Amino acid sequence: MGQKVDLRLAALLDEAETRTSCLVPANDADRKALDRRKPAEVICPRPGLYARRAKWELLKRHPDIRALMVVRGLATQHPDWAFAHVSAALAHGLQVSGRSLGKIHLATNQTAHTEGSGQIVRHCVPDEELAECVSVGGVRVTSLLRTAFDCMRSLPADEALVVADSLLRKTGRTAWWLVRTIKDAYCGWRGIGRALAVARFADGRSENGGESMARAAIIRQGLEVPVLQQWFFDPVEGLGRRVDFAWYNEAGELVAIGELDGACKLEDADKVGKGGATEVLSAERRRESRLTFSKVPVVRFTFAEATRDGYLKRLLTTAGVPVREPGAVWARVRRMGTEERPVMVYDRVA
């Protein structure tokens, strides 16, 4: 009997993991059997939700996946719930900073109780928008645009830019489109000015949240807005090499290249062959040496360095990155919309 129960629970947990969800047992017998396996084999991220301890521990550096598993589990527990804000963003496949994932966000109508309680935050949503909630991966959520707008108008600017960048990356749209769409859909709404300020700098070419937050730090400190994912030619190997950030001066001349270092490069070392981390580091050094053929400084910095007050500005200005007033930044961005160095054209909204 014990072996049959083990096999059944293993199959249920496997199926839940395949859906990137916590397991919600369908009956008391399964729940009691899972409880008996706590905490050595199974954990409960929230009451009534179960996950393998080994799987949960593997996701320690991926709080967004953990949070998505909880959201999908809660959607199974409460099929009438509509998720909003960062909880909905996860379900839509938008990237969210790990700092924003501590609570569950729900959408309610204007007559419902909308105060937060414990780990639940309730957001008041007009009845017509609540009726337009969609199901994504079995989770009932606010629309993609409404979800992004709610995040952009309420999260800290750097975390809001993470959501805005991933929205453009997902939709293939531009910052200009996002600004106009938000103005048309939410004119007069509380927080629209904050959302527009973020939308103006959004760029779908940002590949991950770390790059978005580093760019937010660059913008906040009054530095020139970089071109993202710029390609450079490697004359030795005859290949194109792409960099995270590239800065140009008023004459359109390249002045500096920036690379954001991340632990993920070493975490994925097992994917590059027997050399592991050593091979990854060697490849990075070789790549950087090729970039020096561009005859401009190549600046490497970590996420922690990018978010340290004053450090990034000293580093980049030493490398020659211009410091500009906000108005000059807008003008510079608009002028750089060329085919050779593609940059989103931002619409300066009064």
PDB file of N, CA, C and O in Angstrom, residues 159-234:
ATOM      1  N   GLU A 159      12.045  48.609 -10.769  1.00  0.00           N
ATOM      2  CA  GLU A 159      11.262  47.389 -10.904  1.00  0.00           C
ATOM      3  C   GLU A 159      10.162  47.558 -11.948  1.00  0.00           C
ATOM      4  O   GLU A 159       9.815  46.610 -12.658  1.00  0.00           O
ATOM      5  N   ALA A 160       9.609  48.769 -12.045  1.00  0.00           N
ATOM      6  CA  ALA A 160       8.591  49.042 -13.064  1.00  0.00           C
ATOM      7  C   ALA A 160       9.180  48.932 -14.465  1.00  0.00           C
ATOM      8  O   ALA A 160       8.524  48.448 -15.396  1.00  0.00           O
ATOM      9  N   LEU A 161      10.439  49.365 -14.627  1.00  0.00           N
ATOM     10  CA  LEU A 161      11.078  49.273 -15.938  1.00  0.00           C
ATOM     11  C   LEU A 161      11.296  47.819 -16.336  1.00  0.00           C
ATOM     12  O   LEU A 161      11.237  47.479 -17.524  1.00  0.00           O
ATOM     13  N   VAL A 162      11.535  46.945 -15.371  1.00  0.00           N
ATOM     14  CA  VAL A 162      11.662  45.513 -15.667  1.00  0.00           C
ATOM     15  C   VAL A 162      10.384  45.003 -16.330  1.00  0.00           C
ATOM     16  O   VAL A 162      10.418  44.305 -17.347  1.00  0.00           O
ATOM     17  N   VAL A 163       9.229  45.374 -15.767  1.00  0.00           N
ATOM     18  CA  VAL A 163       7.941  44.938 -16.317  1.00  0.00           C
ATOM     19  C   VAL A 163       7.714  45.557 -17.692  1.00  0.00           C
ATOM     20  O   VAL A 163       7.301  44.874 -18.638  1.00  0.00           O
ATOM     21  N   ALA A 164       7.986  46.861 -17.822  1.00  0.00           N
ATOM     22  CA  ALA A 164       7.750  47.552 -19.100  1.00  0.00           C
ATOM     23  C   ALA A 164       8.624  46.975 -20.202  1.00  0.00           C
ATOM     24  O   ALA A 164       8.150  46.746 -21.329  1.00  0.00           O
ATOM     25  N   ASP A 165       9.903  46.733 -19.915  1.00  0.00           N
ATOM     26  CA  ASP A 165      10.797  46.152 -20.912  1.00  0.00           C
ATOM     27  C   ASP A 165      10.303  44.779 -21.358  1.00  0.00           C
ATOM     28  O   ASP A 165      10.305  44.455 -22.552  1.00  0.00           O
ATOM     29  N   SER A 166       9.885  43.963 -20.400  1.00  0.00           N
ATOM     30  CA  SER A 166       9.454  42.609 -20.762  1.00  0.00           C
ATOM     31  C   SER A 166       8.144  42.642 -21.546  1.00  0.00           C
ATOM     32  O   SER A 166       7.902  41.781 -22.396  1.00  0.00           O
ATOM     33  N   LEU A 167       7.296  43.644 -21.281  1.00  0.00           N
ATOM     34  CA  LEU A 167       6.071  43.789 -22.075  1.00  0.00           C
ATOM     35  C   LEU A 167       6.409  44.055 -23.530  1.00  0.00           C
ATOM     36  O   LEU A 167       5.838  43.445 -24.449  1.00  0.00           O
ATOM     37  N   LEU A 168       7.352  44.988 -23.771  1.00  0.00           N
ATOM     38  CA  LEU A 168       7.742  45.284 -25.149  1.00  0.00           C
ATOM     39  C   LEU A 168       8.462  44.103 -25.785  1.00  0.00           C
ATOM     40  O   LEU A 168       8.305  43.844 -26.982  1.00  0.00           O
ATOM     41  N   ARG A 169       9.242  43.391 -25.002  1.00  0.00           N
ATOM     42  CA  ARG A 169       9.928  42.199 -25.515  1.00  0.00           C
ATOM     43  C   ARG A 169       8.901  41.130 -25.927  1.00  0.00           C
ATOM     44  O   ARG A 169       9.058  40.463 -26.948  1.00  0.00           O
ATOM     45  N   LYS A 170       7.850  40.995 -25.145  1.00  0.00           N
ATOM     46  CA  LYS A 170       6.820  39.987 -25.410  1.00  0.00           C
ATOM     47  C   LYS A 170       5.957  40.356 -26.620  1.00  0.00           C
ATOM     48  O   LYS A 170       5.600  39.499 -27.431  1.00  0.00           O
ATOM     49  N   THR A 171       5.632  41.652 -26.744  1.00  0.00           N
ATOM     50  CA  THR A 171       4.718  42.083 -27.793  1.00  0.00           C
ATOM     51  C   THR A 171       5.415  42.533 -29.066  1.00  0.00           C
ATOM     52  O   THR A 171       4.770  42.656 -30.115  1.00  0.00           O
ATOM     53  N   GLY A 172       6.730  42.828 -28.985  1.00  0.00           N
ATOM     54  CA  GLY A 172       7.438  43.339 -30.149  1.00  0.00           C
ATOM     55  C   GLY A 172       7.119  44.793 -30.447  1.00  0.00           C
ATOM     56  O   GLY A 172       7.414  45.283 -31.539  1.00  0.00           O
ATOM     57  N   ARG A 173       6.538  45.485 -29.491  1.00  0.00           N
ATOM     58  CA  ARG A 173       6.160  46.893 -29.679  1.00  0.00           C
ATOM     59  C   ARG A 173       7.292  47.829 -29.254  1.00  0.00           C
ATOM     60  O   ARG A 173       8.334  47.398 -28.774  1.00  0.00           O
ATOM     61  N   THR A 174       7.041  49.132 -29.418  1.00  0.00           N
ATOM     62  CA  THR A 174       8.042  50.149 -29.080  1.00  0.00           C
ATOM     63  C   THR A 174       7.590  50.972 -27.883  1.00  0.00           C
ATOM     64  O   THR A 174       6.414  50.953 -27.486  1.00  0.00           O
ATOM     65  N   ALA A 175       8.524  51.737 -27.328  1.00  0.00           N
ATOM     66  CA  ALA A 175       8.191  52.623 -26.222  1.00  0.00           C
ATOM     67  C   ALA A 175       7.162  53.669 -26.656  1.00  0.00           C
ATOM     68  O   ALA A 175       6.283  54.040 -25.868  1.00  0.00           O
ATOM     69  N   TRP A 176       7.296  54.151 -27.870  1.00  0.00           N
ATOM     70  CA  TRP A 176       6.322  55.132 -28.375  1.00  0.00           C
ATOM     71  C   TRP A 176       4.915  54.555 -28.339  1.00  0.00           C
ATOM     72  O   TRP A 176       3.967  55.212 -27.904  1.00  0.00           O
ATOM     73  N   TRP A 177       4.767  53.305 -28.773  1.00  0.00           N
ATOM     74  CA  TRP A 177       3.451  52.636 -28.730  1.00  0.00           C
ATOM     75  C   TRP A 177       2.947  52.542 -27.299  1.00  0.00           C
ATOM     76  O   TRP A 177       1.768  52.799 -27.013  1.00  0.00           O
ATOM     77  N   LEU A 178       3.814  52.199 -26.369  1.00  0.00           N
ATOM     78  CA  LEU A 178       3.399  52.027 -24.985  1.00  0.00           C
ATOM     79  C   LEU A 178       2.941  53.348 -24.385  1.00  0.00           C
ATOM     80  O   LEU A 178       1.925  53.406 -23.690  1.00  0.00           O
ATOM     81  N   VAL A 179       3.665  54.419 -24.653  1.00  0.00           N
ATOM     82  CA  VAL A 179       3.268  55.736 -24.150  1.00  0.00           C
ATOM     83  C   VAL A 179       1.896  56.121 -24.679  1.00  0.00           C
ATOM     84  O   VAL A 179       1.002  56.529 -23.920  1.00  0.00           O
ATOM     85  N   ARG A 180       1.706  56.006 -25.998  1.00  0.00           N
ATOM     86  CA  ARG A 180       0.426  56.410 -26.586  1.00  0.00           C
ATOM     87  C   ARG A 180      -0.722  55.530 -26.089  1.00  0.00           C
ATOM     88  O   ARG A 180      -1.824  56.021 -25.820  1.00  0.00           O
ATOM     89  N   THR A 181      -0.468  54.229 -25.951  1.00  0.00           N
ATOM     90  CA  THR A 181      -1.522  53.305 -25.531  1.00  0.00           C
ATOM     91  C   THR A 181      -1.954  53.584 -24.099  1.00  0.00           C
ATOM     92  O   THR A 181      -3.147  53.577 -23.782  1.00  0.00           O
ATOM     93  N   ILE A 182      -0.990  53.838 -23.224  1.00  0.00           N
ATOM     94  CA  ILE A 182      -1.330  54.147 -21.835  1.00  0.00           C
ATOM     95  C   ILE A 182      -2.089  55.463 -21.752  1.00  0.00           C
ATOM     96  O   ILE A 182      -3.077  55.584 -21.012  1.00  0.00           O
ATOM     97  N   LYS A 183      -1.662  56.468 -22.515  1.00  0.00           N
ATOM     98  CA  LYS A 183      -2.363  57.756 -22.503  1.00  0.00           C
ATOM     99  C   LYS A 183      -3.804  57.587 -22.969  1.00  0.00           C
ATOM    100  O   LYS A 183      -4.727  58.164 -22.391  1.00  0.00           O
ATOM    101  N   ASP A 184      -4.018  56.791 -24.018  1.00  0.00           N
ATOM    102  CA  ASP A 184      -5.363  56.605 -24.558  1.00  0.00           C
ATOM    103  C   ASP A 184      -6.251  55.793 -23.611  1.00  0.00           C
ATOM    104  O   ASP A 184      -7.441  56.084 -23.460  1.00  0.00           O
ATOM    105  N   ALA A 185      -5.678  54.773 -22.976  1.00  0.00           N
ATOM    106  CA  ALA A 185      -6.487  53.854 -22.172  1.00  0.00           C
ATOM    107  C   ALA A 185      -6.714  54.332 -20.749  1.00  0.00           C
ATOM    108  O   ALA A 185      -7.758  54.031 -20.153  1.00  0.00           O
ATOM    109  N   TYR A 186      -5.747  55.090 -20.195  1.00  0.00           N
ATOM    110  CA  TYR A 186      -5.825  55.389 -18.764  1.00  0.00           C
ATOM    111  C   TYR A 186      -5.643  56.871 -18.461  1.00  0.00           C
ATOM    112  O   TYR A 186      -5.182  57.225 -17.380  1.00  0.00           O
ATOM    113  N   CYS A 187      -6.014  57.724 -19.365  1.00  0.00           N
ATOM    114  CA  CYS A 187      -5.921  59.164 -19.143  1.00  0.00           C
ATOM    115  C   CYS A 187      -6.738  59.543 -17.906  1.00  0.00           C
ATOM    116  O   CYS A 187      -7.909  59.170 -17.778  1.00  0.00           O
ATOM    117  N   GLY A 188      -6.120  60.250 -16.981  1.00  0.00           N
ATOM    118  CA  GLY A 188      -6.807  60.678 -15.777  1.00  0.00           C
ATOM    119  C   GLY A 188      -6.723  59.707 -14.624  1.00  0.00           C
ATOM    120  O   GLY A 188      -7.158  60.021 -13.511  1.00  0.00           O
ATOM    121  N   TRP A 189      -6.155  58.518 -14.853  1.00  0.00           N
ATOM    122  CA  TRP A 189      -6.050  57.544 -13.769  1.00  0.00           C
ATOM    123  C   TRP A 189      -4.930  57.924 -12.818  1.00  0.00           C
ATOM    124  O   TRP A 189      -3.925  58.517 -13.212  1.00  0.00           O
ATOM    125  N   ARG A 190      -5.106  57.562 -11.563  1.00  0.00           N
ATOM    126  CA  ARG A 190      -4.066  57.813 -10.568  1.00  0.00           C
ATOM    127  C   ARG A 190      -2.791  57.065 -10.958  1.00  0.00           C
ATOM    128  O   ARG A 190      -2.834  55.880 -11.295  1.00  0.00           O
ATOM    129  N   GLY A 191      -1.664  57.742 -10.908  1.00  0.00           N
ATOM    130  CA  GLY A 191      -0.383  57.117 -11.206  1.00  0.00           C
ATOM    131  C   GLY A 191      -0.004  57.097 -12.676  1.00  0.00           C
ATOM    132  O   GLY A 191       1.038  56.546 -13.034  1.00  0.00           O
ATOM    133  N   ILE A 192      -0.819  57.721 -13.550  1.00  0.00           N
ATOM    134  CA  ILE A 192      -0.500  57.654 -14.980  1.00  0.00           C
ATOM    135  C   ILE A 192       0.801  58.393 -15.281  1.00  0.00           C
ATOM    136  O   ILE A 192       1.578  57.962 -16.154  1.00  0.00           O
ATOM    137  N   GLY A 193       1.084  59.482 -14.566  1.00  0.00           N
ATOM    138  CA  GLY A 193       2.335  60.205 -14.802  1.00  0.00           C
ATOM    139  C   GLY A 193       3.539  59.334 -14.511  1.00  0.00           C
ATOM    140  O   GLY A 193       4.520  59.340 -15.266  1.00  0.00           O
ATOM    141  N   ARG A 194       3.472  58.581 -13.437  1.00  0.00           N
ATOM    142  CA  ARG A 194       4.559  57.673 -13.090  1.00  0.00           C
ATOM    143  C   ARG A 194       4.717  56.581 -14.145  1.00  0.00           C
ATOM    144  O   ARG A 194       5.830  56.248 -14.549  1.00  0.00           O
ATOM    145  N   ALA A 195       3.580  56.032 -14.610  1.00  0.00           N
ATOM    146  CA  ALA A 195       3.634  54.978 -15.620  1.00  0.00           C
ATOM    147  C   ALA A 195       4.221  55.499 -16.930  1.00  0.00           C
ATOM    148  O   ALA A 195       5.015  54.808 -17.588  1.00  0.00           O
ATOM    149  N   LEU A 196       3.843  56.714 -17.314  1.00  0.00           N
ATOM    150  CA  LEU A 196       4.374  57.291 -18.545  1.00  0.00           C
ATOM    151  C   LEU A 196       5.868  57.558 -18.442  1.00  0.00           C
ATOM    152  O   LEU A 196       6.609  57.385 -19.420  1.00  0.00           O
ATOM    153  N   ALA A 197       6.318  57.994 -17.267  1.00  0.00           N
ATOM    154  CA  ALA A 197       7.747  58.243 -17.081  1.00  0.00           C
ATOM    155  C   ALA A 197       8.552  56.967 -17.310  1.00  0.00           C
ATOM    156  O   ALA A 197       9.640  56.992 -17.898  1.00  0.00           O
ATOM    157  N   VAL A 198       8.012  55.845 -16.867  1.00  0.00           N
ATOM    158  CA  VAL A 198       8.679  54.555 -17.093  1.00  0.00           C
ATOM    159  C   VAL A 198       8.563  54.143 -18.550  1.00  0.00           C
ATOM    160  O   VAL A 198       9.537  53.688 -19.169  1.00  0.00           O
ATOM    161  N   ALA A 199       7.377  54.313 -19.130  1.00  0.00           N
ATOM    162  CA  ALA A 199       7.137  53.872 -20.504  1.00  0.00           C
ATOM    163  C   ALA A 199       8.066  54.556 -21.496  1.00  0.00           C
ATOM    164  O   ALA A 199       8.491  53.950 -22.482  1.00  0.00           O
ATOM    165  N   ARG A 200       8.404  55.820 -21.254  1.00  0.00           N
ATOM    166  CA  ARG A 200       9.244  56.569 -22.189  1.00  0.00           C
ATOM    167  C   ARG A 200      10.623  55.938 -22.347  1.00  0.00           C
ATOM    168  O   ARG A 200      11.253  56.063 -23.392  1.00  0.00           O
ATOM    169  N   PHE A 201      11.099  55.270 -21.312  1.00  0.00           N
ATOM    170  CA  PHE A 201      12.430  54.669 -21.369  1.00  0.00           C
ATOM    171  C   PHE A 201      12.395  53.168 -21.610  1.00  0.00           C
ATOM    172  O   PHE A 201      13.449  52.520 -21.629  1.00  0.00           O
ATOM    173  N   ALA A 202      11.215  52.576 -21.764  1.00  0.00           N
ATOM    174  CA  ALA A 202      11.113  51.125 -21.951  1.00  0.00           C
ATOM    175  C   ALA A 202      11.755  50.709 -23.265  1.00  0.00           C
ATOM    176  O   ALA A 202      11.717  51.428 -24.263  1.00  0.00           O
ATOM    177  N   ASP A 203      12.358  49.531 -23.278  1.00  0.00           N
ATOM    178  CA  ASP A 203      13.057  49.032 -24.465  1.00  0.00           C
ATOM    179  C   ASP A 203      13.012  47.505 -24.437  1.00  0.00           C
ATOM    180  O   ASP A 203      13.564  46.875 -23.540  1.00  0.00           O
ATOM    181  N   GLY A 204      12.353  46.947 -25.431  1.00  0.00           N
ATOM    182  CA  GLY A 204      12.192  45.497 -25.489  1.00  0.00           C
ATOM    183  C   GLY A 204      13.462  44.735 -25.776  1.00  0.00           C
ATOM    184  O   GLY A 204      13.479  43.500 -25.673  1.00  0.00           O
ATOM    185  N   ARG A 205      14.531  45.423 -26.126  1.00  0.00           N
ATOM    186  CA  ARG A 205      15.789  44.716 -26.392  1.00  0.00           C
ATOM    187  C   ARG A 205      16.536  44.355 -25.109  1.00  0.00           C
ATOM    188  O   ARG A 205      17.514  43.609 -25.161  1.00  0.00           O
ATOM    189  N   SER A 206      16.091  44.880 -23.985  1.00  0.00           N
ATOM    190  CA  SER A 206      16.680  44.472 -22.717  1.00  0.00           C
ATOM    191  C   SER A 206      16.367  42.994 -22.505  1.00  0.00           C
ATOM    192  O   SER A 206      15.207  42.579 -22.554  1.00  0.00           O
ATOM    193  N   GLU A 207      17.389  42.188 -22.276  1.00  0.00           N
ATOM    194  CA  GLU A 207      17.206  40.741 -22.286  1.00  0.00           C
ATOM    195  C   GLU A 207      16.777  40.151 -20.949  1.00  0.00           C
ATOM    196  O   GLU A 207      16.307  39.023 -20.902  1.00  0.00           O
ATOM    197  N   ASN A 208      16.947  40.885 -19.864  1.00  0.00           N
ATOM    198  CA  ASN A 208      16.583  40.340 -18.564  1.00  0.00           C
ATOM    199  C   ASN A 208      16.391  41.473 -17.570  1.00  0.00           C
ATOM    200  O   ASN A 208      16.703  42.638 -17.839  1.00  0.00           O
ATOM    201  N   GLY A 209      15.880  41.109 -16.392  1.00  0.00           N
ATOM    202  CA  GLY A 209      15.602  42.114 -15.381  1.00  0.00           C
ATOM    203  C   GLY A 209      16.837  42.828 -14.878  1.00  0.00           C
ATOM    204  O   GLY A 209      16.778  44.013 -14.536  1.00  0.00           O
ATOM    205  N   GLY A 210      17.964  42.121 -14.823  1.00  0.00           N
ATOM    206  CA  GLY A 210      19.200  42.753 -14.380  1.00  0.00           C
ATOM    207  C   GLY A 210      19.605  43.893 -15.286  1.00  0.00           C
ATOM    208  O   GLY A 210      20.007  44.969 -14.815  1.00  0.00           O
ATOM    209  N   GLU A 211      19.512  43.674 -16.611  1.00  0.00           N
ATOM    210  CA  GLU A 211      19.850  44.742 -17.556  1.00  0.00           C
ATOM    211  C   GLU A 211      18.886  45.920 -17.423  1.00  0.00           C
ATOM    212  O   GLU A 211      19.294  47.077 -17.522  1.00  0.00           O
ATOM    213  N   SER A 212      17.610  45.613 -17.207  1.00  0.00           N
ATOM    214  CA  SER A 212      16.623  46.691 -17.062  1.00  0.00           C
ATOM    215  C   SER A 212      16.917  47.528 -15.830  1.00  0.00           C
ATOM    216  O   SER A 212      16.870  48.774 -15.873  1.00  0.00           O
ATOM    217  N   MET A 213      17.220  46.883 -14.707  1.00  0.00           N
ATOM    218  CA  MET A 213      17.471  47.623 -13.477  1.00  0.00           C
ATOM    219  C   MET A 213      18.794  48.391 -13.543  1.00  0.00           C
ATOM    220  O   MET A 213      18.907  49.486 -12.995  1.00  0.00           O
ATOM    221  N   ALA A 214      19.775  47.827 -14.241  1.00  0.00           N
ATOM    222  CA  ALA A 214      21.033  48.552 -14.432  1.00  0.00           C
ATOM    223  C   ALA A 214      20.787  49.792 -15.292  1.00  0.00           C
ATOM    224  O   ALA A 214      21.328  50.876 -15.021  1.00  0.00           O
ATOM    225  N   ARG A 215      19.958  49.659 -16.330  1.00  0.00           N
ATOM    226  CA  ARG A 215      19.657  50.811 -17.179  1.00  0.00           C
ATOM    227  C   ARG A 215      18.880  51.864 -16.401  1.00  0.00           C
ATOM    228  O   ARG A 215      19.064  53.068 -16.606  1.00  0.00           O
ATOM    229  N   ALA A 216      18.006  51.429 -15.512  1.00  0.00           N
ATOM    230  CA  ALA A 216      17.286  52.379 -14.668  1.00  0.00           C
ATOM    231  C   ALA A 216      18.257  53.185 -13.809  1.00  0.00           C
ATOM    232  O   ALA A 216      18.086  54.391 -13.630  1.00  0.00           O
ATOM    233  N   ALA A 217      19.287  52.523 -13.295  1.00  0.00           N
ATOM    234  CA  ALA A 217      20.298  53.233 -12.501  1.00  0.00           C
ATOM    235  C   ALA A 217      21.058  54.224 -13.365  1.00  0.00           C
ATOM    236  O   ALA A 217      21.374  55.337 -12.925  1.00  0.00           O
ATOM    237  N   ILE A 218      21.353  53.839 -14.605  1.00  0.00           N
ATOM    238  CA  ILE A 218      22.046  54.732 -15.537  1.00  0.00           C
ATOM    239  C   ILE A 218      21.203  55.979 -15.800  1.00  0.00           C
ATOM    240  O   ILE A 218      21.694  57.114 -15.764  1.00  0.00           O
ATOM    241  N   ILE A 219      19.924  55.780 -16.057  1.00  0.00           N
ATOM    242  CA  ILE A 219      19.016  56.895 -16.342  1.00  0.00           C
ATOM    243  C   ILE A 219      18.866  57.782 -15.118  1.00  0.00           C
ATOM    244  O   ILE A 219      18.915  59.020 -15.215  1.00  0.00           O
ATOM    245  N   ARG A 220      18.689  57.176 -13.955  1.00  0.00           N
ATOM    246  CA  ARG A 220      18.464  57.924 -12.723  1.00  0.00           C
ATOM    247  C   ARG A 220      19.643  58.830 -12.386  1.00  0.00           C
ATOM    248  O   ARG A 220      19.467  59.925 -11.839  1.00  0.00           O
ATOM    249  N   GLN A 221      20.843  58.392 -12.737  1.00  0.00           N
ATOM    250  CA  GLN A 221      22.035  59.172 -12.407  1.00  0.00           C
ATOM    251  C   GLN A 221      22.407  60.177 -13.501  1.00  0.00           C
ATOM    252  O   GLN A 221      23.480  60.775 -13.458  1.00  0.00           O
ATOM    253  N   GLY A 222      21.519  60.353 -14.481  1.00  0.00           N
ATOM    254  CA  GLY A 222      21.714  61.397 -15.472  1.00  0.00           C
ATOM    255  C   GLY A 222      22.729  61.076 -16.546  1.00  0.00           C
ATOM    256  O   GLY A 222      23.222  61.981 -17.232  1.00  0.00           O
ATOM    257  N   LEU A 223      23.031  59.795 -16.732  1.00  0.00           N
ATOM    258  CA  LEU A 223      23.988  59.393 -17.766  1.00  0.00           C
ATOM    259  C   LEU A 223      23.293  59.195 -19.104  1.00  0.00           C
ATOM    260  O   LEU A 223      22.079  58.995 -19.170  1.00  0.00           O
ATOM    261  N   GLU A 224      24.072  59.250 -20.160  1.00  0.00           N
ATOM    262  CA  GLU A 224      23.548  59.024 -21.508  1.00  0.00           C
ATOM    263  C   GLU A 224      22.843  57.674 -21.573  1.00  0.00           C
ATOM    264  O   GLU A 224      23.318  56.667 -21.049  1.00  0.00           O
ATOM    265  N   VAL A 225      21.677  57.644 -22.218  1.00  0.00           N
ATOM    266  CA  VAL A 225      20.949  56.389 -22.379  1.00  0.00           C
ATOM    267  C   VAL A 225      21.707  55.497 -23.371  1.00  0.00           C
ATOM    268  O   VAL A 225      22.004  55.926 -24.489  1.00  0.00           O
ATOM    269  N   PRO A 226      22.035  54.272 -22.999  1.00  0.00           N
ATOM    270  CA  PRO A 226      22.821  53.425 -23.901  1.00  0.00           C
ATOM    271  C   PRO A 226      21.976  52.771 -24.982  1.00  0.00           C
ATOM    272  O   PRO A 226      20.767  52.601 -24.836  1.00  0.00           O
ATOM    273  N   VAL A 227      22.637  52.397 -26.054  1.00  0.00           N
ATOM    274  CA  VAL A 227      22.043  51.534 -27.070  1.00  0.00           C
ATOM    275  C   VAL A 227      22.171  50.102 -26.561  1.00  0.00           C
ATOM    276  O   VAL A 227      23.228  49.695 -26.074  1.00  0.00           O
ATOM    277  N   LEU A 228      21.091  49.333 -26.667  1.00  0.00           N
ATOM    278  CA  LEU A 228      21.091  47.974 -26.141  1.00  0.00           C
ATOM    279  C   LEU A 228      21.374  46.943 -27.226  1.00  0.00           C
ATOM    280  O   LEU A 228      20.954  47.098 -28.377  1.00  0.00           O
ATOM    281  N   GLN A 229      22.071  45.888 -26.821  1.00  0.00           N
ATOM    282  CA  GLN A 229      22.323  44.731 -27.686  1.00  0.00           C
ATOM    283  C   GLN A 229      22.903  45.142 -29.042  1.00  0.00           C
ATOM    284  O   GLN A 229      22.459  44.704 -30.094  1.00  0.00           O
ATOM    285  N   GLN A 230      23.917  45.988 -28.995  1.00  0.00           N
ATOM    286  CA  GLN A 230      24.594  46.456 -30.205  1.00  0.00           C
ATOM    287  C   GLN A 230      25.555  45.384 -30.713  1.00  0.00           C
ATOM    288  O   GLN A 230      26.259  44.742 -29.937  1.00  0.00           O
ATOM    289  N   TRP A 231      25.590  45.206 -32.027  1.00  0.00           N
ATOM    290  CA  TRP A 231      26.489  44.216 -32.646  1.00  0.00           C
ATOM    291  C   TRP A 231      27.787  44.882 -33.091  1.00  0.00           C
ATOM    292  O   TRP A 231      27.776  45.990 -33.631  1.00  0.00           O
ATOM    293  N   PHE A 232      28.891  44.165 -32.869  1.00  0.00           N
ATOM    294  CA  PHE A 232      30.206  44.605 -33.327  1.00  0.00           C
ATOM    295  C   PHE A 232      30.872  43.459 -34.082  1.00  0.00           C
ATOM    296  O   PHE A 232      30.688  42.287 -33.751  1.00  0.00           O
ATOM    297  N   PHE A 233      31.660  43.831 -35.066  1.00  0.00           N
ATOM    298  CA  PHE A 233      32.314  42.822 -35.902  1.00  0.00           C
ATOM    299  C   PHE A 233      33.647  42.402 -35.299  1.00  0.00           C
ATOM    300  O   PHE A 233      34.458  43.249 -34.888  1.00  0.00           O
ATOM    301  N   ASP A 234      33.875  41.097 -35.207  1.00  0.00           N
ATOM    302  CA  ASP A 234      35.134  40.530 -34.729  1.00  0.00           C
ATOM    303  C   ASP A 234      35.995  40.208 -35.946  1.00  0.00           C
ATOM    304  O   ASP A 234      35.728  39.233 -36.654  1.00  0.00           O
TER     305      ASP A 234
END
